[in-house]
Structures are given as C-alpha cells and as structure tokens.
GROMACS .gro file of N, CA and C in nm:
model
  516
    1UNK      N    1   9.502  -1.555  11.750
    1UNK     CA    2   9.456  -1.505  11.878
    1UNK      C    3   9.322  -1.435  11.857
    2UNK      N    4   9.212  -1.500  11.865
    2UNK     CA    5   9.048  -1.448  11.910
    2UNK      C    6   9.030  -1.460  12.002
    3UNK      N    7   9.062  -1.583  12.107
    3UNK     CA    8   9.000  -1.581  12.185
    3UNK      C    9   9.078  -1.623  12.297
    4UNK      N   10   9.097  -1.570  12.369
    4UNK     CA   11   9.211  -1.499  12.493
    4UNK      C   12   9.198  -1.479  12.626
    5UNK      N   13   9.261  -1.608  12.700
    5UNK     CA   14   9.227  -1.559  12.807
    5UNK      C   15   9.370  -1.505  12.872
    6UNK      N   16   9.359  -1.387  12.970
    6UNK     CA   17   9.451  -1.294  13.005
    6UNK      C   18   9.440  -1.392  13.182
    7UNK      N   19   9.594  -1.447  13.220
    7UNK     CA   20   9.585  -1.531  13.344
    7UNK      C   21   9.630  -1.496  13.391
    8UNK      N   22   9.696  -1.484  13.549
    8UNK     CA   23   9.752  -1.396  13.621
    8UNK      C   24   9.717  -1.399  13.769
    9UNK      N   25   9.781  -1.377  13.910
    9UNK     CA   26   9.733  -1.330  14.011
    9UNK      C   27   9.700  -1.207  13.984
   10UNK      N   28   9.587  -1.171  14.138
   10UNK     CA   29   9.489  -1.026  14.138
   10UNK      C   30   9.637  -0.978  14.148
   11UNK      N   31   9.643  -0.831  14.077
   11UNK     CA   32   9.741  -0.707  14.047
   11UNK      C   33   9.816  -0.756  14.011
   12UNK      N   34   9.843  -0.812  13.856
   12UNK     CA   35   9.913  -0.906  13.769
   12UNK      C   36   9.934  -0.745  13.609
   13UNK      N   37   9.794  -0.707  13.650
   13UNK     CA   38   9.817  -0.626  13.538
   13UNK      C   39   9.691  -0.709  13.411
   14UNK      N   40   9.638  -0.799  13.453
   14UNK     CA   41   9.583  -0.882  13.364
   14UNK      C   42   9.440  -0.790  13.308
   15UNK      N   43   9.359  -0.719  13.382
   15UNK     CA   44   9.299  -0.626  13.319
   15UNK      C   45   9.341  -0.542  13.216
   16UNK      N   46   9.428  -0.456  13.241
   16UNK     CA   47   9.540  -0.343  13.178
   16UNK      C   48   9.519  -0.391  13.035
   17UNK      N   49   9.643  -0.515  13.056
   17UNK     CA   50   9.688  -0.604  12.912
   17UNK      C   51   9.554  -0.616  12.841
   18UNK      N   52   9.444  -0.694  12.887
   18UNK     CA   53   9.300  -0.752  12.784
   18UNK      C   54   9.247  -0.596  12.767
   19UNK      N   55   9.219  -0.479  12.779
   19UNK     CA   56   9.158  -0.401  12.763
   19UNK      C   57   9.263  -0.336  12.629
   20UNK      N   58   9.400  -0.293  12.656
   20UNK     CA   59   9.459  -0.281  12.596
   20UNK      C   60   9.481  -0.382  12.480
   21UNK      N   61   9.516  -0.520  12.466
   21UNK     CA   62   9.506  -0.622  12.369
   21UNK      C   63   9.375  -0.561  12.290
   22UNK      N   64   9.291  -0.625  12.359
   22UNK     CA   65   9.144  -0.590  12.292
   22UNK      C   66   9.101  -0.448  12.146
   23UNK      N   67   9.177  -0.385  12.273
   23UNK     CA   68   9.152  -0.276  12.137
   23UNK      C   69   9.254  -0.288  11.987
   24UNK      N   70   9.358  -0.291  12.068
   24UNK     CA   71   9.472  -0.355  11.957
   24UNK      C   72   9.388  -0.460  11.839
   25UNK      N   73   9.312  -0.561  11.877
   25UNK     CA   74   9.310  -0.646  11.773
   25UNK      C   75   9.146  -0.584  11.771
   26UNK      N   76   9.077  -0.535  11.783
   26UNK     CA   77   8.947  -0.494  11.777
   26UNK      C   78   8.862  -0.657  11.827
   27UNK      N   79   8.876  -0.689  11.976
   27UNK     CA   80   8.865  -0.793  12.016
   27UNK      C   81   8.736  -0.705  12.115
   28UNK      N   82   8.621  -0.790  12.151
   28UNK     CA   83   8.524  -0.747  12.238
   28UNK      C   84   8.604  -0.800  12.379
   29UNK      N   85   8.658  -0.701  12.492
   29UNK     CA   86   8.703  -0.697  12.609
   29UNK      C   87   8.559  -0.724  12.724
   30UNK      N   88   8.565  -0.830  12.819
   30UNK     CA   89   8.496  -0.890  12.890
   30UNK      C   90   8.555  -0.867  13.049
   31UNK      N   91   8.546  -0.847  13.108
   31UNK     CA   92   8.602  -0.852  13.307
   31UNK      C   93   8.526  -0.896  13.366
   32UNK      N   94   8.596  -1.064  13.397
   32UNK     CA   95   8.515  -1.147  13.481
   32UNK      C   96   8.490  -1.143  13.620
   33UNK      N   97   8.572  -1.028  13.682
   33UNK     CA   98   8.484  -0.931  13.753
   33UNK      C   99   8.363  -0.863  13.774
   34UNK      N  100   8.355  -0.815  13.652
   34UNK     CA  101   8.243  -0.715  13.632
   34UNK      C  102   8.122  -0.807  13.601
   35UNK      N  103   8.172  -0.930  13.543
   35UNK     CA  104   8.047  -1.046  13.500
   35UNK      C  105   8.034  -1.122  13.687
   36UNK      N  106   8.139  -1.178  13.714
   36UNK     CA  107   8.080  -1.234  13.856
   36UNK      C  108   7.991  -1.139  14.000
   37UNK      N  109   8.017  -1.028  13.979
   37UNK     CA  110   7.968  -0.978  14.095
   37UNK      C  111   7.865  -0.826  14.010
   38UNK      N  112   7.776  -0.840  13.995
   38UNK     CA  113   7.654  -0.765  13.931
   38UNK      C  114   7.560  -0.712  14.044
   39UNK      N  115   7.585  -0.688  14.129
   39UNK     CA  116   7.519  -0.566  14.230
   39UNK      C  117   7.560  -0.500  14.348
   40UNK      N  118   7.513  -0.475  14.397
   40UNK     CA  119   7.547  -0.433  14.551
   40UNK      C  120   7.594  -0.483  14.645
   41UNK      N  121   7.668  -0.464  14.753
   41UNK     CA  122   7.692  -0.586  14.828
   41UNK      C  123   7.728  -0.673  14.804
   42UNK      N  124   7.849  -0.654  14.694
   42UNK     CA  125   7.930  -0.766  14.651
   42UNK      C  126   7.826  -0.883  14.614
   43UNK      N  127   7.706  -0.830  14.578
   43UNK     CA  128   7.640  -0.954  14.505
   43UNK      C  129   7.688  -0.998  14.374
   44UNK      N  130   7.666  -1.173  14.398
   44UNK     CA  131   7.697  -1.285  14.273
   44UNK      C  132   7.592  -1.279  14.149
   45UNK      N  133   7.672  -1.286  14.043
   45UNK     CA  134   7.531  -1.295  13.971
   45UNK      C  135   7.515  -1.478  13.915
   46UNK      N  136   7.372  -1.442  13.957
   46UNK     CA  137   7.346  -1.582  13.926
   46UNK      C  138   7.320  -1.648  13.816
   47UNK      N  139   7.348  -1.586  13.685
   47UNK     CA  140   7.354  -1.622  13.552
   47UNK      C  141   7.497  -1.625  13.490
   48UNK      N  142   7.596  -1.643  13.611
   48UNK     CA  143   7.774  -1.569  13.543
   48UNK      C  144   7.733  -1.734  13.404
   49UNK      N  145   7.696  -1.852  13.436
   49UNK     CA  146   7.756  -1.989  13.320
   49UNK      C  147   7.694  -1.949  13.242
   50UNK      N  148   7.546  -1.874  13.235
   50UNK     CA  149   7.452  -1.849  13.106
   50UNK      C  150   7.537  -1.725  13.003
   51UNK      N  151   7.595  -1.672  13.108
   51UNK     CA  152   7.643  -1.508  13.052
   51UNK      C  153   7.770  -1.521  12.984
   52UNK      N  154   7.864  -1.619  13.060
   52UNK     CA  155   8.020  -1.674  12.987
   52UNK      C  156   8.005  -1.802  12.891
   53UNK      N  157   7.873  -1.838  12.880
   53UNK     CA  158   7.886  -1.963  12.769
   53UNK      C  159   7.809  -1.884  12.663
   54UNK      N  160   7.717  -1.769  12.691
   54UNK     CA  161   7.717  -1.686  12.539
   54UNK      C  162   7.831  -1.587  12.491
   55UNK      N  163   7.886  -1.494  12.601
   55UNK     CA  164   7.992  -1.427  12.524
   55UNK      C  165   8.115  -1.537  12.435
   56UNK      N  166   8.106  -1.669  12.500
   56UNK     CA  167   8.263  -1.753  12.475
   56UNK      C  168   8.224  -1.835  12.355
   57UNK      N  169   8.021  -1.812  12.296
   57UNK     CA  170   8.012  -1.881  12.216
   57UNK      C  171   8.043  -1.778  12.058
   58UNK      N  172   8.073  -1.678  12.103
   58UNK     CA  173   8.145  -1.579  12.010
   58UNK      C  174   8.257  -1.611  11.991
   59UNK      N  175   8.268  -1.559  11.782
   59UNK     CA  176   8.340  -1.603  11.776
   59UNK      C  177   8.524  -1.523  11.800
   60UNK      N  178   8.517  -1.424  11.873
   60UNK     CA  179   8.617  -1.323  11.890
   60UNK      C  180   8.590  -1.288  12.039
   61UNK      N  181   8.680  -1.277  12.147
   61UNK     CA  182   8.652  -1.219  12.280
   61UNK      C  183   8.792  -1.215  12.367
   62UNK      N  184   8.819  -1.159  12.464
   62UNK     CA  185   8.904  -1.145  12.547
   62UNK      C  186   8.881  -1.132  12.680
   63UNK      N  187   8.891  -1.213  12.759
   63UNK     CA  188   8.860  -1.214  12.920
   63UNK      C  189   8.959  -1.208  12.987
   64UNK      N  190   8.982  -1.151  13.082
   64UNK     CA  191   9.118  -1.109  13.234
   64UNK      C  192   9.113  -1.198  13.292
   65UNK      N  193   9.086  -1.296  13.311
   65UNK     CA  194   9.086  -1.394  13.390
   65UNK      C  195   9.124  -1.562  13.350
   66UNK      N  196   9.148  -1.629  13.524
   66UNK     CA  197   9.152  -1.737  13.517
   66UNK      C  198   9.033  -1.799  13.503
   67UNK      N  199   8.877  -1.752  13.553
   67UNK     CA  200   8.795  -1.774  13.546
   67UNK      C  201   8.756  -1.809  13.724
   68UNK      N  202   8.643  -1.804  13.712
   68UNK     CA  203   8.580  -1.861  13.881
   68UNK      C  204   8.550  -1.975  13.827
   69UNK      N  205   8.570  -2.083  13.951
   69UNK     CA  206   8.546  -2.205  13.921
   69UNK      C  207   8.446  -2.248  13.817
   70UNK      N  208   8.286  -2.198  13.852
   70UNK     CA  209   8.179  -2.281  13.788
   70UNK      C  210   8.208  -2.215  13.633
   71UNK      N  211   8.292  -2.174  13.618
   71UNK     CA  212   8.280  -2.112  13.465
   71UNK      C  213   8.441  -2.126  13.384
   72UNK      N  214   8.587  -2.189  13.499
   72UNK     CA  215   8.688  -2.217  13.481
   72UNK      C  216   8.725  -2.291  13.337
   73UNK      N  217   8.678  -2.417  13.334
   73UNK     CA  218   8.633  -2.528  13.243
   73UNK      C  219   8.596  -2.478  13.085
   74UNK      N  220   8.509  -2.394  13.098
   74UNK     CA  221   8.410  -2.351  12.970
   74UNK      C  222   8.495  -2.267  12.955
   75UNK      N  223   8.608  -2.140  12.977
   75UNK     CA  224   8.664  -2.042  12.909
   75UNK      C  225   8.808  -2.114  12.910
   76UNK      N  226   8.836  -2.240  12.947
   76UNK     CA  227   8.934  -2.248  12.872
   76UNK      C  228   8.928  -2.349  12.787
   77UNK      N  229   8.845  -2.435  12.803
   77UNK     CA  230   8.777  -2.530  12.656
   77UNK      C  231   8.734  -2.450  12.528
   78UNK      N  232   8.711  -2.322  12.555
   78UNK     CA  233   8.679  -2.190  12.451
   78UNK      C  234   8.804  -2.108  12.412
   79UNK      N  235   8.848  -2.102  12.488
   79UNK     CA  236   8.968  -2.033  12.477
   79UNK      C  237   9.067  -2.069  12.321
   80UNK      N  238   9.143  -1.964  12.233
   80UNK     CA  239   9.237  -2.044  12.203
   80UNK      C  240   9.415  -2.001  12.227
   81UNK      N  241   9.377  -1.890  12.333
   81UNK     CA  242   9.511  -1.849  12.363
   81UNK      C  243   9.517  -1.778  12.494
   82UNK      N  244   9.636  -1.863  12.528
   82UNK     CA  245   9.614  -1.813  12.716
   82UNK      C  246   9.757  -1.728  12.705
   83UNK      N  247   9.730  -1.589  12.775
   83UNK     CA  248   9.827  -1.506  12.806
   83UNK      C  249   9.875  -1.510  12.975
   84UNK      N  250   9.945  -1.561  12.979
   84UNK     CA  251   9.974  -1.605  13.145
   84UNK      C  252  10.139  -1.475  13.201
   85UNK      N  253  10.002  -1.386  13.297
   85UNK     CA  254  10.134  -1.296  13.334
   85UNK      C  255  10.158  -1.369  13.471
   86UNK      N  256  10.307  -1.414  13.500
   86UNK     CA  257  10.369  -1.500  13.564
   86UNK      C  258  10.457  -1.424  13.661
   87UNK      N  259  10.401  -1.336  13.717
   87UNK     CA  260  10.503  -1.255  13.787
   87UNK      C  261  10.504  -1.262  13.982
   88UNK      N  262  10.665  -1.223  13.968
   88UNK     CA  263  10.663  -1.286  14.131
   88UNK      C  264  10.548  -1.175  14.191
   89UNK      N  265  10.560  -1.188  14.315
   89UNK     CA  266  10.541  -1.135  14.445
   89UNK      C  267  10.574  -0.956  14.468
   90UNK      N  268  10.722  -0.978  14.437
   90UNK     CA  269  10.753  -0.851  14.454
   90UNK      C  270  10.748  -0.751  14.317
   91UNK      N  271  10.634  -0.789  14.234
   91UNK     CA  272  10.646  -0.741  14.150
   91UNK      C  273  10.462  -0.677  14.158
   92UNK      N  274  10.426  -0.805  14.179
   92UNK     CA  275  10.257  -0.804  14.252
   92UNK      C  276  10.223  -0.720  14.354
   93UNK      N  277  10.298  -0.717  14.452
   93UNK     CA  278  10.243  -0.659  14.575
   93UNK      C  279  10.248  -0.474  14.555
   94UNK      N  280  10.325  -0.452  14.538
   94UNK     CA  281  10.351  -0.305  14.532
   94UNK      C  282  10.222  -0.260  14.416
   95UNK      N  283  10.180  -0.360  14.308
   95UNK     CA  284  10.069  -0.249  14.223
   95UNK      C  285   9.929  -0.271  14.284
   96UNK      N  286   9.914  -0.387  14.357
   96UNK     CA  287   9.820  -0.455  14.401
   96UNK      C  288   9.781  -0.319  14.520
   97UNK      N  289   9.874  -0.340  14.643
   97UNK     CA  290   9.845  -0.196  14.718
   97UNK      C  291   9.844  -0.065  14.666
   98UNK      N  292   9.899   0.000  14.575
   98UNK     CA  293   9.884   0.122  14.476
   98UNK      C  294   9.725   0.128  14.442
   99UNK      N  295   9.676   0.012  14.380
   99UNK     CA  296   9.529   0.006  14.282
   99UNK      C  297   9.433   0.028  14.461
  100UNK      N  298   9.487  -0.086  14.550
  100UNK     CA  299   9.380  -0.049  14.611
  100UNK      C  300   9.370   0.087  14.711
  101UNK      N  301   9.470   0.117  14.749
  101UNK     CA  302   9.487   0.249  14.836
  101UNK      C  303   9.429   0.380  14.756
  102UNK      N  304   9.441   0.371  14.596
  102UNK     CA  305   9.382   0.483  14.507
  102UNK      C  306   9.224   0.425  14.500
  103UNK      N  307   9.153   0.304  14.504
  103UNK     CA  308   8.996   0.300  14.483
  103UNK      C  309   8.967   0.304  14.613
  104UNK      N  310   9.012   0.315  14.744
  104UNK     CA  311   8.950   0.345  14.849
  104UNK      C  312   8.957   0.434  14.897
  105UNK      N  313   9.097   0.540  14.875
  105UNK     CA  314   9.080   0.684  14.876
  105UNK      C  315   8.992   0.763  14.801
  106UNK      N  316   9.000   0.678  14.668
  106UNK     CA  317   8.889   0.836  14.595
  106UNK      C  318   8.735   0.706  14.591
  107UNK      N  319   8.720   0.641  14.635
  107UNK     CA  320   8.560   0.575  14.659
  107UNK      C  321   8.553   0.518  14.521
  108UNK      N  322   8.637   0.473  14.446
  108UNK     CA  323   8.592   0.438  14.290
  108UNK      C  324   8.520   0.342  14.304
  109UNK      N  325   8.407   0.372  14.204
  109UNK     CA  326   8.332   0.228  14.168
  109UNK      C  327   8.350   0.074  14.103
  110UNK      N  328   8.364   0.013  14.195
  110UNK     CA  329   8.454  -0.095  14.090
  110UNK      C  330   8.334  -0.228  14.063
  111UNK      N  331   8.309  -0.308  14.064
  111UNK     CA  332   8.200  -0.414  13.987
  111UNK      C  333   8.078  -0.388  14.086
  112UNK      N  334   7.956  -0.398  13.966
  112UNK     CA  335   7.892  -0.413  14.012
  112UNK      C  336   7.840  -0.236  14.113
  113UNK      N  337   7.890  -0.177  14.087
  113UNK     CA  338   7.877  -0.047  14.160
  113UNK      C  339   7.950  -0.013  14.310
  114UNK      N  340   8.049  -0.170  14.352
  114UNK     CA  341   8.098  -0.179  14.442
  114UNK      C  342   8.200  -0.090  14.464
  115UNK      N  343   8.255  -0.093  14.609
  115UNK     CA  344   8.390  -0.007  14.647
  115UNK      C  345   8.443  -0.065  14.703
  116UNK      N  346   8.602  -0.010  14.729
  116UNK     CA  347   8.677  -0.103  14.844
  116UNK      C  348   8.713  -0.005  14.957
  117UNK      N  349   8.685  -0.026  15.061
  117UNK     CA  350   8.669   0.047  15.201
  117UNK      C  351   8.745   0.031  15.338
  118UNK      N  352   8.805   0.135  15.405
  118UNK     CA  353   8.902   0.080  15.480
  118UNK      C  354   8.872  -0.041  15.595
  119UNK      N  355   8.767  -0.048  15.593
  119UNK     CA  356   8.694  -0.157  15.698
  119UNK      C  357   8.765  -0.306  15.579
  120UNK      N  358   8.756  -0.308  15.481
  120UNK     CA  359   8.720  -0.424  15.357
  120UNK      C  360   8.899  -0.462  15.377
  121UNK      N  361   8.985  -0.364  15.424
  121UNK     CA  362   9.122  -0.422  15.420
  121UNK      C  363   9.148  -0.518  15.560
  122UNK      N  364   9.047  -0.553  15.634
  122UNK     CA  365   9.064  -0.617  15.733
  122UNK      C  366   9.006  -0.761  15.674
  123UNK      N  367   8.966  -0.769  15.567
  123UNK     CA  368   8.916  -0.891  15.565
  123UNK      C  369   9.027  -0.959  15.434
  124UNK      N  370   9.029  -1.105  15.479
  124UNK     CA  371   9.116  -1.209  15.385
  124UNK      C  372   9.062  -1.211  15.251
  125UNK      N  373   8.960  -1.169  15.184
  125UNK     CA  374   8.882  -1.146  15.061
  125UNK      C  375   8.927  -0.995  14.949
  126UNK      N  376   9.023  -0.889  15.093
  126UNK     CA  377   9.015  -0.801  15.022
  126UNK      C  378   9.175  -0.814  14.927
  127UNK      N  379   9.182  -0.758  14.799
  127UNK     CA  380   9.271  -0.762  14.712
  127UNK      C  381   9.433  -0.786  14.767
  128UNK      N  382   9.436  -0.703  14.851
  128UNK     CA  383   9.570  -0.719  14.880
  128UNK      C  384   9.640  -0.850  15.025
  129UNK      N  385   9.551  -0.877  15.060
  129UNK     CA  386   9.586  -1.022  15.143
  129UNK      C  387   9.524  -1.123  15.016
  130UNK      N  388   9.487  -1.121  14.953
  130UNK     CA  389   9.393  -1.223  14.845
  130UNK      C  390   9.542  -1.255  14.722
  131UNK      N  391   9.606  -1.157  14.719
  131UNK     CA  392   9.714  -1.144  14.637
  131UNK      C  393   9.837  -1.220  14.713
  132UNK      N  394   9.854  -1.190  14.806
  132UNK     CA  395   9.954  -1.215  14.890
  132UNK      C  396   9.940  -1.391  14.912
  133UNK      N  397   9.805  -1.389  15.014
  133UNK     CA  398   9.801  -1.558  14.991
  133UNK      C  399   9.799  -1.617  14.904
  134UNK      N  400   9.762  -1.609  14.784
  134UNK     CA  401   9.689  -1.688  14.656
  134UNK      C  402   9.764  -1.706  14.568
  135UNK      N  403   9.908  -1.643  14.575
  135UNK     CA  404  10.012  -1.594  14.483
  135UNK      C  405  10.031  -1.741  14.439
  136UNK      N  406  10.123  -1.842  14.559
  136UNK     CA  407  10.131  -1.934  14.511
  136UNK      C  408  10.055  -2.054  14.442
  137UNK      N  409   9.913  -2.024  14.469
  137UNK     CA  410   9.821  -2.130  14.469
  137UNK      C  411   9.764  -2.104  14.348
  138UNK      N  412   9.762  -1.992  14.294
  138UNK     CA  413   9.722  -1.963  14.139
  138UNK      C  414   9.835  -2.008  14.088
  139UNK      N  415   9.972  -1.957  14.069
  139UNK     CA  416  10.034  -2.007  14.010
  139UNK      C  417  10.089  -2.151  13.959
  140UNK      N  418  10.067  -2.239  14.068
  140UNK     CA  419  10.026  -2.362  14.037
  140UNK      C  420   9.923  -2.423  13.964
  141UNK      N  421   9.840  -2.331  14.025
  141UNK     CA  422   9.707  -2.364  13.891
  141UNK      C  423   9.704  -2.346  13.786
  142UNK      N  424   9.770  -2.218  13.786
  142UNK     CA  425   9.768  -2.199  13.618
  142UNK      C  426   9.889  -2.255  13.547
  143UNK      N  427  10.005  -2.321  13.616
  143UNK     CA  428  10.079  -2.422  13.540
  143UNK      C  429  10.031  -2.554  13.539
  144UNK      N  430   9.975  -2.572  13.598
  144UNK     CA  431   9.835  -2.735  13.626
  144UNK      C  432   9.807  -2.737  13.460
  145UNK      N  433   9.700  -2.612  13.483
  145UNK     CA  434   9.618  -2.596  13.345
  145UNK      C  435   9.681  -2.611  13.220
  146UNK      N  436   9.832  -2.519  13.245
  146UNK     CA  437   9.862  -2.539  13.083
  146UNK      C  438   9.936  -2.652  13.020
  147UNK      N  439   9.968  -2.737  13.189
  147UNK     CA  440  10.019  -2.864  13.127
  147UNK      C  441   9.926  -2.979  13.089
  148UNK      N  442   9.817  -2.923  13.114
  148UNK     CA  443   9.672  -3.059  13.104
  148UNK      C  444   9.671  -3.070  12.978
  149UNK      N  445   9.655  -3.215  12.927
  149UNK     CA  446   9.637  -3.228  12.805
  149UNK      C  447   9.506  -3.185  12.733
  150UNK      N  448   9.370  -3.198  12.823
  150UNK     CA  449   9.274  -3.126  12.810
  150UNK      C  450   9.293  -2.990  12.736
  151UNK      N  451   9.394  -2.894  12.799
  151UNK     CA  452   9.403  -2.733  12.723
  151UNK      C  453   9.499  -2.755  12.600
  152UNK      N  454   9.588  -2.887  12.518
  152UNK     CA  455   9.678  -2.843  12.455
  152UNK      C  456   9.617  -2.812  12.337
  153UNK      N  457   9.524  -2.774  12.276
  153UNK     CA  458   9.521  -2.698  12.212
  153UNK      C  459   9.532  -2.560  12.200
  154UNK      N  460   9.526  -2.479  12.330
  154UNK     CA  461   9.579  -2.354  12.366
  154UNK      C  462   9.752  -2.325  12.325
  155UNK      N  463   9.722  -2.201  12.301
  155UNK     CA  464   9.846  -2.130  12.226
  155UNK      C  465   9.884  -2.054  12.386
  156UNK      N  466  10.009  -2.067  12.467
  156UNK     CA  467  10.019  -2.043  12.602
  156UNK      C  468  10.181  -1.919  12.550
  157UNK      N  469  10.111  -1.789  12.606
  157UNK     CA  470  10.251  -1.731  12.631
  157UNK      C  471  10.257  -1.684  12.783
  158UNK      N  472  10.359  -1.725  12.798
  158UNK     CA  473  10.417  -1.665  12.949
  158UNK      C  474  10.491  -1.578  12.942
  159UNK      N  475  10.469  -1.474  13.055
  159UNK     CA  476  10.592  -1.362  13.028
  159UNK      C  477  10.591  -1.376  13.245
  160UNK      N  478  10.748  -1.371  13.265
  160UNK     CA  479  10.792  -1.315  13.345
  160UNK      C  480  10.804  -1.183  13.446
  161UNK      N  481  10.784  -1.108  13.344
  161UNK     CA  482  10.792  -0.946  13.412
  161UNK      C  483  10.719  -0.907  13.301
  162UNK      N  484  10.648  -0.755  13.379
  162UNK     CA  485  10.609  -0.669  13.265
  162UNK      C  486  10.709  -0.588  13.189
  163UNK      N  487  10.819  -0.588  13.176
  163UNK     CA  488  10.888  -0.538  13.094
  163UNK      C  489  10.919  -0.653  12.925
  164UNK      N  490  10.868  -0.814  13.019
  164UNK     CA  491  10.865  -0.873  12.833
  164UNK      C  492  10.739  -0.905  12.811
  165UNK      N  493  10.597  -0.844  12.926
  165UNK     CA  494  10.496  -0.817  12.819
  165UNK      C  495  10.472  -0.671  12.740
  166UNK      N  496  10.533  -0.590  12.767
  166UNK     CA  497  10.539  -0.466  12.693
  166UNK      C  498  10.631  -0.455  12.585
  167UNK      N  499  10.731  -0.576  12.589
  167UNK     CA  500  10.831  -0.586  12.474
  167UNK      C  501  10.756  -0.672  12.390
  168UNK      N  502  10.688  -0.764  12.433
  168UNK     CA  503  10.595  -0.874  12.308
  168UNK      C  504  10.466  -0.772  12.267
  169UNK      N  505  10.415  -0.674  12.349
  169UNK     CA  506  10.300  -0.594  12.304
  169UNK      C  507  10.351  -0.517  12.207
  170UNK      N  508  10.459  -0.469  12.226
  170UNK     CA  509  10.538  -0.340  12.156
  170UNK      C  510  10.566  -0.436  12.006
  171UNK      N  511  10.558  -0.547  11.983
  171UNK     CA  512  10.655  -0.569  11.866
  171UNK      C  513  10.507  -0.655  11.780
  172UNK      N  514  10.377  -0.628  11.833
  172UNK     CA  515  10.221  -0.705  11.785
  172UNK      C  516  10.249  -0.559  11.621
   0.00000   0.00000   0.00000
C-alpha cells in the first residue's frame, strides 16, 4: 500500500481515514477537494490533470477520493490500492449533516478558502442532498470500477461499517 485511493460517498469518513492512514504509513496525504476547487467562489482549478498526474507520478501518495471525472482514469490507473468505505445511508447521513451544520455554524474554511452557508443548503450541490442523492450512484460506480478488468491490478478492501474500518486500522 503506496498508493491509495480512499473511495466512498461525501461523509463516508474518507478524508478522516487518508489523513489518518497517511500519517500511519508516512504517506504524503492529498484532498481532491482541496486540489479541485482552488479559490473563491467555489472556483475550479484549471490545472486539477497537470496537478494529479504529478502528485500520482510519485512514488508514495494517498488521495480521499473517487476522483472527478477528468482525473478519475489517471488515479486509478496509478493507484495500487483502493480503500472503499461502503457504507449505507443511515450510517452517511447523520455525519454528513453533523460536518455540515458544524462548518456553517462556526464559518470554517473549507477548499479553496470556501464556506458552507445557510443559503448553500438550498442548493442540490450542497453536501448533504449531494450525499443523499448520489449514495446510490457512487456506489455503483465504485463497484463498476473494482470489477473492471482495467483496475485488477488494484488491491480493493471494502469495509461495511466504520466499526471494521477501525478494526482493520487498529490491527495495521
């Protein structure tokens, strides 16, 4: 395990785990968050393929993500181990609203210098309808992916609940 991608719906916990992993193995921690949206106003950055095809041409890294499309392909052709947190709904929703009700109460800065704002919960983009709809449609994807013969060289663990990724973390 060098190179790791952490998969998951939004409020999966998939940050948590790669920041935490990361340090564990002294792995350079990446948030393809923090790489896709680089300014204000939820601005895109327009170098995310230049920026994820040099960190992924390293040879050690850890990314939270499934990846955004134009960069999907390249981190898991790079990749050599996908950590896929596989968790329902009712396991999702409750941390998903927790994370965001605490960064829009206290104004935290989250990518890019951004915030999430009570106006931002009216829209289908913001975390917690994004979670809710997408639940199923990632999860398909990311069983798509790991059955493609394209990824079998990936080392794929799935965990169910966070209680057997803290039992597989607990026993690294």
């Amino acid at each position: 395990m060098e190179r790791i991608l952490v998969a998951g719906v939004t409020g999966a916990g998939k940050s948590t785990l790669a920041q935490t992993l990361g340090s564990r193995l002294g792995l350079p921690y990446h948030e393809m968050d923090g790489l896709y949206f680089n300014g204000p106003n939820w601005a895109v950055n327009d170098k995310l393929t230049e920026d994820v095809s040099k960190l992924t041409a390293e040879p050690r890294w850890i990314v939270d993500s499934v990846g955004y499309p134009e960069v999907r392909d390249l981190l898991w052709d790079r990749a050599d181990t996908v950590i896929w947190l596989d968790y329902p709904k009712r396991v999702i929703m409750p941390r998903v609203l927790r994370r965001s009700i605490r960064r829009t109460v206290t104004r935290e800065a989250i990518f890019g210098g951004n915030r999430e704002t009570f106006t931002g919960w009216l829209s289908r983009e913001h975390p917690a309808w994004w979670a809710w709809s997408q639940h199923g449609v990632r999860r398909r994807e990311i069983g798509s992916r790991v059955r493609d013969p394209r990824f079998a060289h990936l080392d794929v663990l799935r965990f169910g609940h966070p209680d057997d990724t803290a039992a597989w973390l607990a026993s690294l």
